[in-house]
Short mmCIF file of C-alpha atoms in Angstrom, two decimals:
data_model
loop_
_atom_site.label_atom_id
_atom_site.label_comp_id
_atom_site.label_asym_id
_atom_site.label_seq_id
_atom_site.Cartn_x
_atom_site.Cartn_y
_atom_site.Cartn_z
CA ASP A 1 -20.33 3.08 -19.65
CA THR A 2 -16.95 3.53 -18.03
CA ALA A 3 -17.34 4.64 -14.41
CA VAL A 4 -13.95 6.34 -14.02
CA SER A 5 -12.15 7.25 -17.22
CA GLN A 6 -8.75 8.80 -17.83
CA THR A 7 -7.09 10.30 -20.86
CA PRO A 8 -4.66 9.68 -22.30
CA LYS A 9 -3.95 6.03 -21.59
CA TYR A 10 -0.31 6.42 -22.60
CA LEU A 11 1.82 9.55 -22.59
CA VAL A 12 5.43 9.71 -23.74
CA THR A 13 7.19 13.04 -23.43
CA GLN A 14 10.58 14.61 -22.93
CA MET A 15 12.08 16.03 -19.79
CA GLY A 16 11.18 19.63 -19.15
CA ASN A 17 7.82 19.49 -20.91
CA ASP A 18 4.46 20.31 -19.31
CA LYS A 19 1.62 17.80 -19.63
CA SER A 20 -1.88 17.20 -18.35
CA ILE A 21 -3.85 14.07 -17.54
CA LYS A 22 -7.63 14.19 -17.36
CA CYS A 23 -10.05 12.19 -15.27
CA GLU A 24 -13.82 11.99 -15.33
CA GLN A 25 -16.26 9.97 -13.26
CA ASN A 26 -19.93 9.42 -14.03
CA LEU A 27 -20.83 7.84 -10.70
CA GLY A 28 -22.11 11.01 -9.10
CA HIS A 29 -19.38 10.78 -6.48
CA ASP A 30 -18.27 13.78 -4.45
CA THR A 31 -14.63 12.85 -3.94
CA MET A 32 -11.83 12.18 -6.41
CA TYR A 33 -8.20 11.15 -6.00
CA TRP A 34 -4.90 10.92 -7.82
CA TYR A 35 -2.52 8.07 -7.06
CA LYS A 36 0.96 7.35 -8.41
CA GLN A 37 2.14 3.79 -8.99
CA ASP A 38 5.87 3.44 -9.52
CA SER A 39 7.76 0.76 -11.42
CA LYS A 40 7.77 -1.51 -8.38
CA LYS A 41 3.96 -1.30 -8.26
CA PHE A 42 4.00 0.75 -5.08
CA LEU A 43 0.82 2.85 -5.02
CA LYS A 44 0.70 6.14 -3.14
CA ILE A 45 -1.96 8.81 -2.84
CA MET A 46 -1.08 12.25 -4.13
CA PHE A 47 -4.21 14.39 -3.87
CA SER A 48 -7.87 14.22 -3.00
CA TYR A 49 -10.66 16.64 -3.85
CA ASN A 50 -14.10 16.73 -2.29
CA ASN A 51 -16.70 18.80 -4.14
CA LYS A 52 -13.96 20.66 -5.98
CA GLU A 53 -12.02 21.43 -2.80
CA LEU A 54 -8.59 20.04 -2.01
CA ILE A 55 -8.74 17.89 1.13
CA ILE A 56 -5.63 15.75 0.90
CA ASN A 57 -2.28 16.95 -0.37
CA GLU A 58 0.53 14.54 0.29
CA THR A 59 4.18 15.47 -0.01
CA VAL A 60 4.15 16.05 -3.74
CA PRO A 61 6.44 18.49 -5.63
CA ASN A 62 4.63 21.69 -6.50
CA ARG A 63 5.27 20.93 -10.16
CA PHE A 64 2.12 18.82 -9.79
CA SER A 65 -1.04 20.88 -9.76
CA PRO A 66 -4.45 19.25 -9.61
CA LYS A 67 -7.51 21.10 -10.83
CA SER A 68 -11.14 20.20 -10.34
CA PRO A 69 -13.46 22.26 -12.57
CA ASP A 70 -16.47 20.38 -11.21
CA LYS A 71 -16.95 17.40 -8.95
CA ALA A 72 -17.04 14.98 -11.88
CA HIS A 73 -13.61 15.99 -13.15
CA LEU A 74 -10.15 16.05 -11.66
CA ASN A 75 -7.21 16.89 -13.87
CA LEU A 76 -3.53 16.69 -13.09
CA HIS A 77 -1.08 19.13 -14.63
CA ILE A 78 2.63 18.46 -14.35
CA ASN A 79 5.21 21.14 -15.09
CA SER A 80 8.85 20.63 -16.00
CA LEU A 81 8.62 16.86 -16.20
CA GLU A 82 11.48 14.83 -14.78
CA LEU A 83 12.61 11.26 -15.37
CA GLY A 84 11.38 10.29 -11.91
CA ASP A 85 7.85 11.28 -12.85
CA SER A 86 7.61 8.20 -15.05
CA ALA A 87 4.90 6.05 -13.50
CA VAL A 88 1.30 4.99 -13.90
CA TYR A 89 -1.10 7.60 -12.55
CA PHE A 90 -4.47 6.39 -11.34
CA CYS A 91 -7.54 8.46 -10.77
CA ALA A 92 -10.17 7.21 -8.33
CA SER A 93 -13.46 8.37 -6.90
CA SER A 94 -15.61 7.65 -3.87
CA GLN A 95 -19.09 8.60 -2.77
CA ASP A 96 -17.80 11.02 -0.16
CA PHE A 97 -14.66 12.12 1.67
CA ARG A 98 -14.72 9.07 3.94
CA GLY A 99 -13.66 7.05 0.91
CA ASP A 100 -15.22 3.78 2.05
CA GLU A 101 -15.17 2.38 -1.46
CA GLN A 102 -12.88 3.86 -4.06
CA TYR A 103 -13.31 3.09 -7.72
CA PHE A 104 -10.23 3.35 -9.90
CA GLY A 105 -9.72 4.42 -13.47
CA PRO A 106 -7.62 2.36 -15.92
CA GLY A 107 -4.50 4.44 -15.35
CA THR A 108 -2.29 6.68 -17.48
CA ARG A 109 1.20 5.37 -18.14
CA LEU A 110 3.54 8.37 -18.28
CA THR A 111 7.02 7.86 -19.69
CA VAL A 112 9.49 10.72 -19.49
CA THR A 113 12.53 10.41 -21.73
CA GLY B 1 2.79 5.04 11.52
CA GLU B 2 1.42 4.27 8.11
CA ASP B 3 2.75 1.02 6.80
CA VAL B 4 1.17 -1.97 5.10
CA GLU B 5 3.33 -4.97 4.31
CA GLN B 6 2.81 -7.97 2.08
CA SER B 7 5.00 -10.65 0.59
CA LEU B 8 5.79 -9.92 -3.04
CA PHE B 9 5.09 -13.28 -4.68
CA LEU B 10 2.86 -16.31 -4.27
CA SER B 11 2.65 -19.32 -6.56
CA VAL B 12 -0.14 -21.89 -6.23
CA ARG B 13 -1.40 -24.82 -8.23
CA GLU B 14 -4.65 -24.45 -10.11
CA GLY B 15 -7.53 -25.71 -7.97
CA ASP B 16 -5.69 -25.18 -4.68
CA SER B 17 -6.47 -22.41 -2.22
CA SER B 18 -4.39 -19.23 -2.20
CA VAL B 19 -3.76 -17.35 1.00
CA ILE B 20 -2.34 -13.85 0.75
CA ASN B 21 -1.22 -12.24 3.98
CA CYS B 22 -0.83 -8.64 5.04
CA THR B 23 0.18 -6.76 8.16
CA TYR B 24 -0.58 -3.16 8.95
CA THR B 25 0.61 -0.81 11.64
CA ASP B 26 -2.08 1.77 12.29
CA SER B 27 -4.51 0.57 14.93
CA SER B 28 -6.96 3.33 14.02
CA SER B 29 -7.69 1.72 10.65
CA THR B 30 -11.43 1.49 10.14
CA TYR B 31 -11.65 -0.34 6.86
CA LEU B 32 -9.25 -2.85 5.37
CA TYR B 33 -9.38 -3.70 1.70
CA TRP B 34 -8.26 -6.13 -0.90
CA TYR B 35 -7.80 -4.83 -4.43
CA LYS B 36 -6.94 -6.82 -7.54
CA GLN B 37 -4.87 -5.48 -10.42
CA GLU B 38 -4.67 -7.46 -13.63
CA PRO B 39 -1.85 -6.73 -16.09
CA GLY B 40 -2.25 -3.34 -17.72
CA ALA B 41 -5.45 -2.60 -15.84
CA GLY B 42 -6.59 -0.43 -12.98
CA LEU B 43 -7.36 -1.58 -9.48
CA GLN B 44 -10.56 -3.45 -8.82
CA LEU B 45 -12.02 -3.47 -5.33
CA LEU B 46 -12.48 -7.14 -4.45
CA THR B 47 -13.73 -6.95 -0.92
CA TYR B 48 -13.30 -5.07 2.32
CA ILE B 49 -13.84 -5.66 5.99
CA PHE B 50 -14.76 -3.29 8.75
CA SER B 51 -12.39 -3.28 11.68
CA ASN B 52 -14.95 -4.63 14.14
CA MET B 53 -15.37 -7.82 12.10
CA ASP B 54 -13.27 -10.97 12.26
CA MET B 55 -14.27 -12.59 9.02
CA LYS B 56 -16.08 -11.89 5.80
CA GLN B 57 -16.93 -14.42 3.13
CA ASP B 58 -17.95 -13.64 -0.42
CA GLN B 59 -18.21 -16.63 -2.76
CA ARG B 60 -14.64 -17.92 -3.23
CA LEU B 61 -13.13 -15.14 -1.15
CA THR B 62 -12.65 -15.26 2.61
CA VAL B 63 -11.13 -12.35 4.51
CA LEU B 64 -9.80 -12.90 8.02
CA LEU B 65 -8.87 -10.04 10.32
CA ASN B 66 -6.84 -10.41 13.48
CA LYS B 67 -6.99 -6.94 14.94
CA LYS B 68 -4.78 -7.75 17.90
CA ASP B 69 -1.92 -8.82 15.63
CA LYS B 70 -2.87 -6.30 12.90
CA HIS B 71 -2.96 -9.14 10.40
CA LEU B 72 -5.27 -9.44 7.40
CA SER B 73 -5.51 -12.36 5.02
CA LEU B 74 -7.33 -13.14 1.79
CA ARG B 75 -8.11 -16.72 0.95
CA ILE B 76 -9.14 -17.59 -2.60
CA ALA B 77 -10.70 -21.03 -2.82
CA ASP B 78 -10.30 -23.20 -5.94
CA THR B 79 -7.79 -20.82 -7.52
CA GLN B 80 -8.22 -20.40 -11.27
CA THR B 81 -5.95 -19.01 -13.99
CA GLY B 82 -8.12 -15.91 -14.09
CA ASP B 83 -7.05 -15.17 -10.53
CA SER B 84 -3.52 -14.38 -11.71
CA ALA B 85 -2.96 -10.77 -10.75
CA ILE B 86 -1.40 -8.51 -8.18
CA TYR B 87 -3.38 -8.30 -4.95
CA PHE B 88 -3.09 -5.18 -2.87
CA CYS B 89 -3.91 -4.99 0.78
CA ALA B 90 -4.91 -1.52 1.95
CA GLU B 91 -6.07 0.27 5.06
CA ARG B 92 -8.18 3.38 5.38
CA LEU B 93 -6.94 6.03 7.72
CA LEU B 94 -8.95 9.00 8.85
CA GLY B 95 -6.91 12.14 8.53
CA TYR B 96 -7.37 15.74 9.55
CA SER B 97 -10.86 17.16 8.98
CA SER B 98 -12.02 13.54 8.72
CA ALA B 99 -10.71 13.29 5.18
CA SER B 100 -9.52 9.75 4.75
CA LYS B 101 -6.78 8.25 2.68
CA ILE B 102 -6.03 4.71 1.72
CA ILE B 103 -2.56 3.32 2.31
CA PHE B 104 -1.63 0.45 0.03
CA GLY B 105 0.76 -2.41 0.54
CA SER B 106 3.33 -3.27 -2.10
CA GLY B 107 1.11 -5.90 -3.68
CA THR B 108 1.44 -9.70 -3.88
CA ARG B 109 1.83 -11.14 -7.36
CA LEU B 110 -0.19 -14.35 -7.53
CA SER B 111 0.78 -16.81 -10.23
CA ILE B 112 -1.05 -20.02 -10.99
CA ARG B 113 0.75 -23.14 -12.17
CA PRO B 114 -1.03 -26.01 -13.91
#
């Protein structure tokens, strides 16, 4: 069983569109994260949710809106996609907000044309 | 400040030891990590060390921490072709309300030559 799963694995879309990426973890963890990895492999945290509540919100455009319907799911909705949004988006989870050990999903490669 | 630095590339011969180095800036880091990313895959937590430790060994992996110099290294003994990957150094910072975040370095691409 996959511990942290993301869908879709690949997403190609045009500028201006709205898209969503979904993440699910079956580890029973309380805390989930979204990271963005750019073309140079630089990985940066975007958001973190603990028990469905937002606890970390880095400097991310408000076109990005995370939603956590329950603690096992954290989705990322992106409005009005721009070329610069092209990246690999990783979901991760940890037992609690301290994030001692974070487990990553396989990533979603988003390409905006 | 929040900054983790690594060299971008390392090439070693199969069977030799690989040493990947990292420096970080935040002295309040509590945990320091090494993650491995194989091509097209997500990040895999390899090992981590608590900031009050100097060394941690786990099979072929040895982590050394010099807290005074804010320097972390990962040594892979008997490097194999399957070790080819990008290795990310990371530090955990406690933020407001004790929520923590992990700051990643740029990654070191390890390539193995025969």
